[in-house]
mmCIF file of C-alpha atoms in Angstrom:
data_model
loop_
_atom_site.group_PDB
_atom_site.id
_atom_site.type_symbol
_atom_site.label_atom_id
_atom_site.label_comp_id
_atom_site.label_asym_id
_atom_site.label_seq_id
_atom_site.Cartn_x
_atom_site.Cartn_y
_atom_site.Cartn_z
ATOM 1 C CA MET D 1 0.015 0.024 0.073
ATOM 2 C CA LEU D 2 2.774 2.439 0.906
ATOM 3 C CA ALA D 3 4.816 1.613 -2.263
ATOM 4 C CA ALA D 4 1.658 1.961 -4.367
ATOM 5 C CA HIS D 5 1.139 5.421 -2.750
ATOM 6 C CA GLY D 6 4.532 6.496 -3.896
ATOM 7 C CA GLU D 7 6.386 6.195 -0.589
ATOM 8 C CA ASP D 8 10.043 5.325 -0.746
ATOM 9 C CA VAL D 9 9.711 1.821 0.776
ATOM 10 C CA PRO D 10 10.601 -1.511 -0.814
ATOM 11 C CA ASN D 11 7.785 -3.085 -2.744
ATOM 12 C CA LEU D 12 7.859 -6.504 -1.124
ATOM 13 C CA ASP D 13 5.636 -8.115 -3.838
ATOM 14 C CA GLU D 14 7.913 -6.852 -6.632
ATOM 15 C CA LEU D 15 11.066 -7.806 -4.741
ATOM 16 C CA GLU D 16 9.719 -11.376 -4.250
ATOM 17 C CA LEU D 17 8.627 -11.694 -7.888
ATOM 18 C CA ASN D 18 12.134 -10.608 -8.992
ATOM 19 C CA GLY D 19 13.812 -13.213 -6.705
ATOM 20 C CA GLU D 20 15.469 -10.542 -4.508
ATOM 21 C CA LEU D 21 13.504 -11.537 -1.417
ATOM 22 C CA ILE D 22 11.614 -14.344 0.164
ATOM 23 C CA PHE D 23 8.795 -13.456 2.344
ATOM 24 C CA PHE D 24 7.786 -16.074 4.938
ATOM 25 C CA PRO D 25 4.550 -15.339 6.837
ATOM 26 C CA PHE D 26 4.619 -17.678 9.858
ATOM 27 C CA GLY D 27 3.984 -17.484 13.527
ATOM 28 C CA GLY D 28 4.033 -19.043 16.918
ATOM 29 C CA SER D 29 5.979 -22.278 17.333
ATOM 30 C CA ASN D 30 7.088 -22.221 13.656
ATOM 31 C CA LEU D 31 9.438 -19.369 14.383
ATOM 32 C CA ALA D 32 12.138 -21.335 15.888
ATOM 33 C CA VAL D 33 11.948 -24.110 13.326
ATOM 34 C CA TRP D 34 12.279 -21.695 10.440
ATOM 35 C CA ALA D 35 15.021 -19.744 12.063
ATOM 36 C CA SER D 36 17.138 -22.794 12.405
ATOM 37 C CA ARG D 37 16.413 -23.765 8.789
ATOM 38 C CA LEU D 38 17.189 -20.384 7.389
ATOM 39 C CA LYS D 39 20.401 -20.137 9.437
ATOM 40 C CA ALA D 40 22.072 -22.753 7.285
ATOM 41 C CA LEU D 41 21.598 -20.674 4.162
ATOM 42 C CA ASN D 42 23.874 -17.946 5.517
ATOM 43 C CA ARG D 43 21.736 -15.145 4.045
ATOM 44 C CA PRO D 44 20.622 -11.866 5.515
ATOM 45 C CA GLU D 45 17.287 -12.201 7.439
ATOM 46 C CA PHE D 46 14.787 -9.767 8.942
ATOM 47 C CA HIS D 47 12.217 -11.112 11.295
ATOM 48 C CA ILE D 48 9.155 -9.221 12.728
ATOM 49 C CA CYS D 49 7.638 -11.012 15.724
ATOM 50 C CA ASP D 50 4.501 -10.213 17.607
ATOM 51 C CA ARG D 51 5.333 -8.893 21.071
ATOM 52 C CA ASP D 52 2.325 -10.683 22.783
ATOM 53 C CA ASN D 53 3.437 -9.674 26.247
ATOM 54 C CA PRO D 54 2.965 -6.067 27.443
ATOM 55 C CA PRO D 55 6.081 -4.352 28.968
ATOM 56 C CA PRO D 56 7.816 -4.694 31.302
ATOM 57 C CA GLU D 57 7.710 -8.452 30.387
ATOM 58 C CA PRO D 58 9.983 -9.392 27.479
ATOM 59 C CA ALA D 59 8.571 -10.168 24.047
ATOM 60 C CA ARG D 60 7.213 -13.677 23.927
ATOM 61 C CA TYR D 61 9.920 -14.789 21.443
ATOM 62 C CA GLN D 62 12.787 -12.619 22.881
ATOM 63 C CA ALA D 63 15.132 -15.672 23.225
ATOM 64 C CA TYR D 64 14.546 -16.594 19.567
ATOM 65 C CA MET D 65 15.068 -12.958 18.495
ATOM 66 C CA ASP D 66 18.311 -12.808 20.480
ATOM 67 C CA GLU D 67 19.610 -15.928 18.544
ATOM 68 C CA VAL D 68 18.764 -14.314 15.206
ATOM 69 C CA ASN D 69 20.217 -10.998 16.173
ATOM 70 C CA ALA D 70 23.541 -12.774 17.139
ATOM 71 C CA ARG D 71 24.048 -13.910 13.492
ATOM 72 C CA PRO D 72 25.806 -11.656 11.043
ATOM 73 C CA ASN D 73 23.514 -9.707 8.734
ATOM 74 C CA CYS D 74 20.390 -10.858 10.569
ATOM 75 C CA SER D 75 17.923 -8.832 12.503
ATOM 76 C CA ALA D 76 14.765 -9.699 14.546
ATOM 77 C CA VAL D 77 12.430 -7.187 16.160
ATOM 78 C CA ALA D 78 9.281 -7.356 18.155
ATOM 79 C CA THR D 79 6.248 -5.178 17.521
ATOM 80 C CA THR D 80 5.637 -2.560 20.250
ATOM 81 C CA LYS D 81 1.978 -3.609 20.218
ATOM 82 C CA ARG D 82 0.517 -6.963 21.033
ATOM 83 C CA GLU D 83 0.468 -8.289 17.546
ATOM 84 C CA MET D 84 0.185 -7.212 13.881
ATOM 85 C CA GLU D 85 -3.577 -6.885 13.895
ATOM 86 C CA ASN D 86 -3.236 -3.918 16.414
ATOM 87 C CA TYR D 87 -1.868 -1.900 13.454
ATOM 88 C CA LEU D 88 -5.091 -2.238 11.618
ATOM 89 C CA HIS D 89 -7.543 0.746 11.828
ATOM 90 C CA PRO D 90 -11.022 -0.083 13.088
ATOM 91 C CA GLN D 91 -12.559 1.662 10.050
ATOM 92 C CA ALA D 92 -10.646 -0.757 7.714
ATOM 93 C CA ILE D 93 -11.880 -3.671 9.773
ATOM 94 C CA ARG D 94 -15.497 -2.462 9.651
ATOM 95 C CA GLN D 95 -15.072 -1.990 5.895
ATOM 96 C CA ALA D 96 -13.683 -5.442 5.305
ATOM 97 C CA TYR D 97 -16.712 -6.925 7.161
ATOM 98 C CA GLN D 98 -19.228 -4.653 5.287
ATOM 99 C CA ASN D 99 -17.694 -5.931 2.112
ATOM 100 C CA ASN D 100 -18.747 -9.418 3.210
ATOM 101 C CA GLY D 101 -22.210 -8.204 4.148
ATOM 102 C CA ILE D 102 -21.692 -8.091 7.926
ATOM 103 C CA GLU D 103 -22.072 -4.962 10.075
ATOM 104 C CA ILE D 104 -20.025 -5.081 13.215
ATOM 105 C CA GLN D 105 -19.771 -2.803 16.278
ATOM 106 C CA ILE D 106 -16.270 -2.239 17.419
ATOM 107 C CA ALA D 107 -14.512 0.640 19.199
ATOM 108 C CA ASP D 108 -13.105 3.469 17.124
ATOM 109 C CA ASN D 109 -9.640 2.608 18.366
ATOM 110 C CA PHE D 110 -7.820 -0.274 20.023
ATOM 111 C CA ALA D 111 -5.385 -0.212 22.876
ATOM 112 C CA ASP D 112 -1.909 -1.438 22.012
ATOM 113 C CA PHE D 113 -2.496 -4.773 23.895
ATOM 114 C CA ASP D 114 -6.108 -5.422 23.035
ATOM 115 C CA ASP D 115 -6.679 -8.895 21.588
ATOM 116 C CA VAL D 116 -8.002 -7.470 18.301
ATOM 117 C CA PRO D 117 -8.858 -10.845 16.589
ATOM 118 C CA ARG D 118 -10.828 -11.887 19.692
ATOM 119 C CA LEU D 119 -12.697 -8.562 19.977
ATOM 120 C CA VAL D 120 -13.536 -8.721 16.287
ATOM 121 C CA ALA D 121 -14.599 -12.393 16.459
ATOM 122 C CA GLN D 122 -16.922 -11.413 19.350
ATOM 123 C CA ALA D 123 -18.331 -8.495 17.406
ATOM 124 C CA VAL D 124 -19.039 -10.740 14.423
ATOM 125 C CA HIS D 125 -20.557 -13.356 16.628
ATOM 126 C CA GLU D 126 -22.841 -10.836 18.307
ATOM 127 C CA SER D 127 -23.825 -9.466 14.862
ATOM 128 C CA THR D 128 -24.616 -12.811 13.251
ATOM 129 C CA ALA D 129 -25.539 -15.352 15.950
ATOM 130 C CA GLU D 130 -28.445 -15.712 18.397
ATOM 131 C CA GLU D 131 -26.526 -17.216 21.227
ATOM 132 C CA ALA D 132 -24.155 -15.256 23.469
ATOM 133 C CA TRP D 133 -20.448 -15.396 23.021
ATOM 134 C CA ASP D 134 -19.876 -16.796 26.486
ATOM 135 C CA THR D 135 -22.083 -19.850 25.716
ATOM 136 C CA LEU D 136 -19.650 -20.965 23.070
ATOM 137 C CA SER D 137 -17.088 -23.558 23.940
ATOM 138 C CA GLN D 138 -13.447 -22.440 24.125
ATOM 139 C CA GLU D 139 -12.822 -24.392 20.918
ATOM 140 C CA GLY D 140 -15.717 -22.638 19.271
ATOM 141 C CA GLN D 141 -14.384 -19.228 20.277
ATOM 142 C CA ARG D 142 -10.848 -20.073 19.131
ATOM 143 C CA GLU D 143 -12.187 -21.175 15.745
ATOM 144 C CA LYS D 144 -14.023 -17.877 15.322
ATOM 145 C CA GLU D 145 -10.962 -16.011 16.354
ATOM 146 C CA LYS D 146 -8.844 -17.838 13.695
ATOM 147 C CA ARG D 147 -11.358 -16.900 11.045
ATOM 148 C CA ALA D 148 -11.351 -13.270 12.250
ATOM 149 C CA LYS D 149 -7.554 -13.276 12.058
ATOM 150 C CA ARG D 150 -7.561 -14.531 8.522
ATOM 151 C CA LEU D 151 -10.008 -11.934 7.395
ATOM 152 C CA LEU D 152 -8.165 -9.162 9.194
ATOM 153 C CA ASN D 153 -4.850 -10.088 7.631
ATOM 154 C CA HIS D 154 -6.282 -10.308 4.138
ATOM 155 C CA ASN D 155 -9.345 -8.332 3.638
ATOM 156 C CA ALA D 156 -9.056 -5.601 6.333
ATOM 157 C CA LEU D 157 -5.358 -5.010 5.278
ATOM 158 C CA LYS D 158 -6.611 -4.198 1.781
ATOM 159 C CA CYS D 159 -8.932 -1.578 3.239
ATOM 160 C CA MET D 160 -6.144 0.282 4.899
ATOM 161 C CA SER D 161 -4.900 3.664 3.578
ATOM 162 C CA VAL D 162 -1.838 5.695 4.245
ATOM 163 C CA GLU D 163 -3.948 7.982 6.463
ATOM 164 C CA LEU D 164 -5.485 5.146 8.481
ATOM 165 C CA LEU D 165 -2.031 3.722 9.012
ATOM 166 C CA ALA D 166 -0.695 6.987 10.253
ATOM 167 C CA GLU D 167 -3.380 6.961 12.925
ATOM 168 C CA CYS D 168 -2.664 3.373 14.052
ATOM 169 C CA ASP D 169 1.188 3.630 13.754
ATOM 170 C CA GLN D 170 2.003 7.124 14.932
ATOM 171 C CA ASP D 171 5.625 6.243 15.621
ATOM 172 C CA GLY D 172 6.215 4.943 12.057
ATOM 173 C CA GLU D 173 7.130 1.519 13.284
ATOM 174 C CA LEU D 174 5.990 -0.206 10.147
ATOM 175 C CA ARG D 175 7.885 2.204 7.837
ATOM 176 C CA GLY D 176 10.991 1.557 10.035
ATOM 177 C CA TRP D 177 10.718 -2.120 9.356
ATOM 178 C CA LEU D 178 10.497 -1.528 5.648
ATOM 179 C CA ASN D 179 13.588 0.788 5.724
ATOM 180 C CA ASN D 180 15.455 -1.919 7.649
ATOM 181 C CA ILE D 181 14.438 -4.402 4.911
ATOM 182 C CA SER D 182 15.540 -1.906 2.324
ATOM 183 C CA GLN D 183 19.035 -1.483 3.874
ATOM 184 C CA ILE D 184 19.538 -5.292 4.091
ATOM 185 C CA ILE D 185 18.697 -5.588 0.450
ATOM 186 C CA ASP D 186 20.932 -2.720 -0.508
ATOM 187 C CA ALA D 187 23.813 -4.101 1.463
ATOM 188 C CA ASP D 188 23.476 -7.610 0.012
#
């Protein structure tokens, strides 16, 4: 979105198509597995991990990030917010669901450590189901959260604009990550 808007950031899609970059979206327990597999390639790496834990606790994957940061030409950072979904604007989230024919009621902003996928899953459930959220089994709630997370990361992301991002990422953290990626590519 930023590259399409003319900002001086690397176009990750274009770089991947040109074979200059491989983008691996993965999470959770897969992080350590992939870090060890990628290490053997001896190539520059840049990892962005969800923080998950609010300060002053360390980021959930801090030990893993320390391992990556100890390798030459490799860098791992944690978000300053709970997870990537916390960088999505509620307006984009509402629009994504409207595009799917669902009207949801969510706050006009999220706190940095709100569980956005859970809050959105609850809002969708309340908008589309007759039974209360609390009557669902934990497994049922988790399944709805997974669906919400998928929609957030695909559809809501497409509804973001530069202006909405500026509201959600006032410190320019995302642009900083893209600048780091650009420096790694330029140095290689």
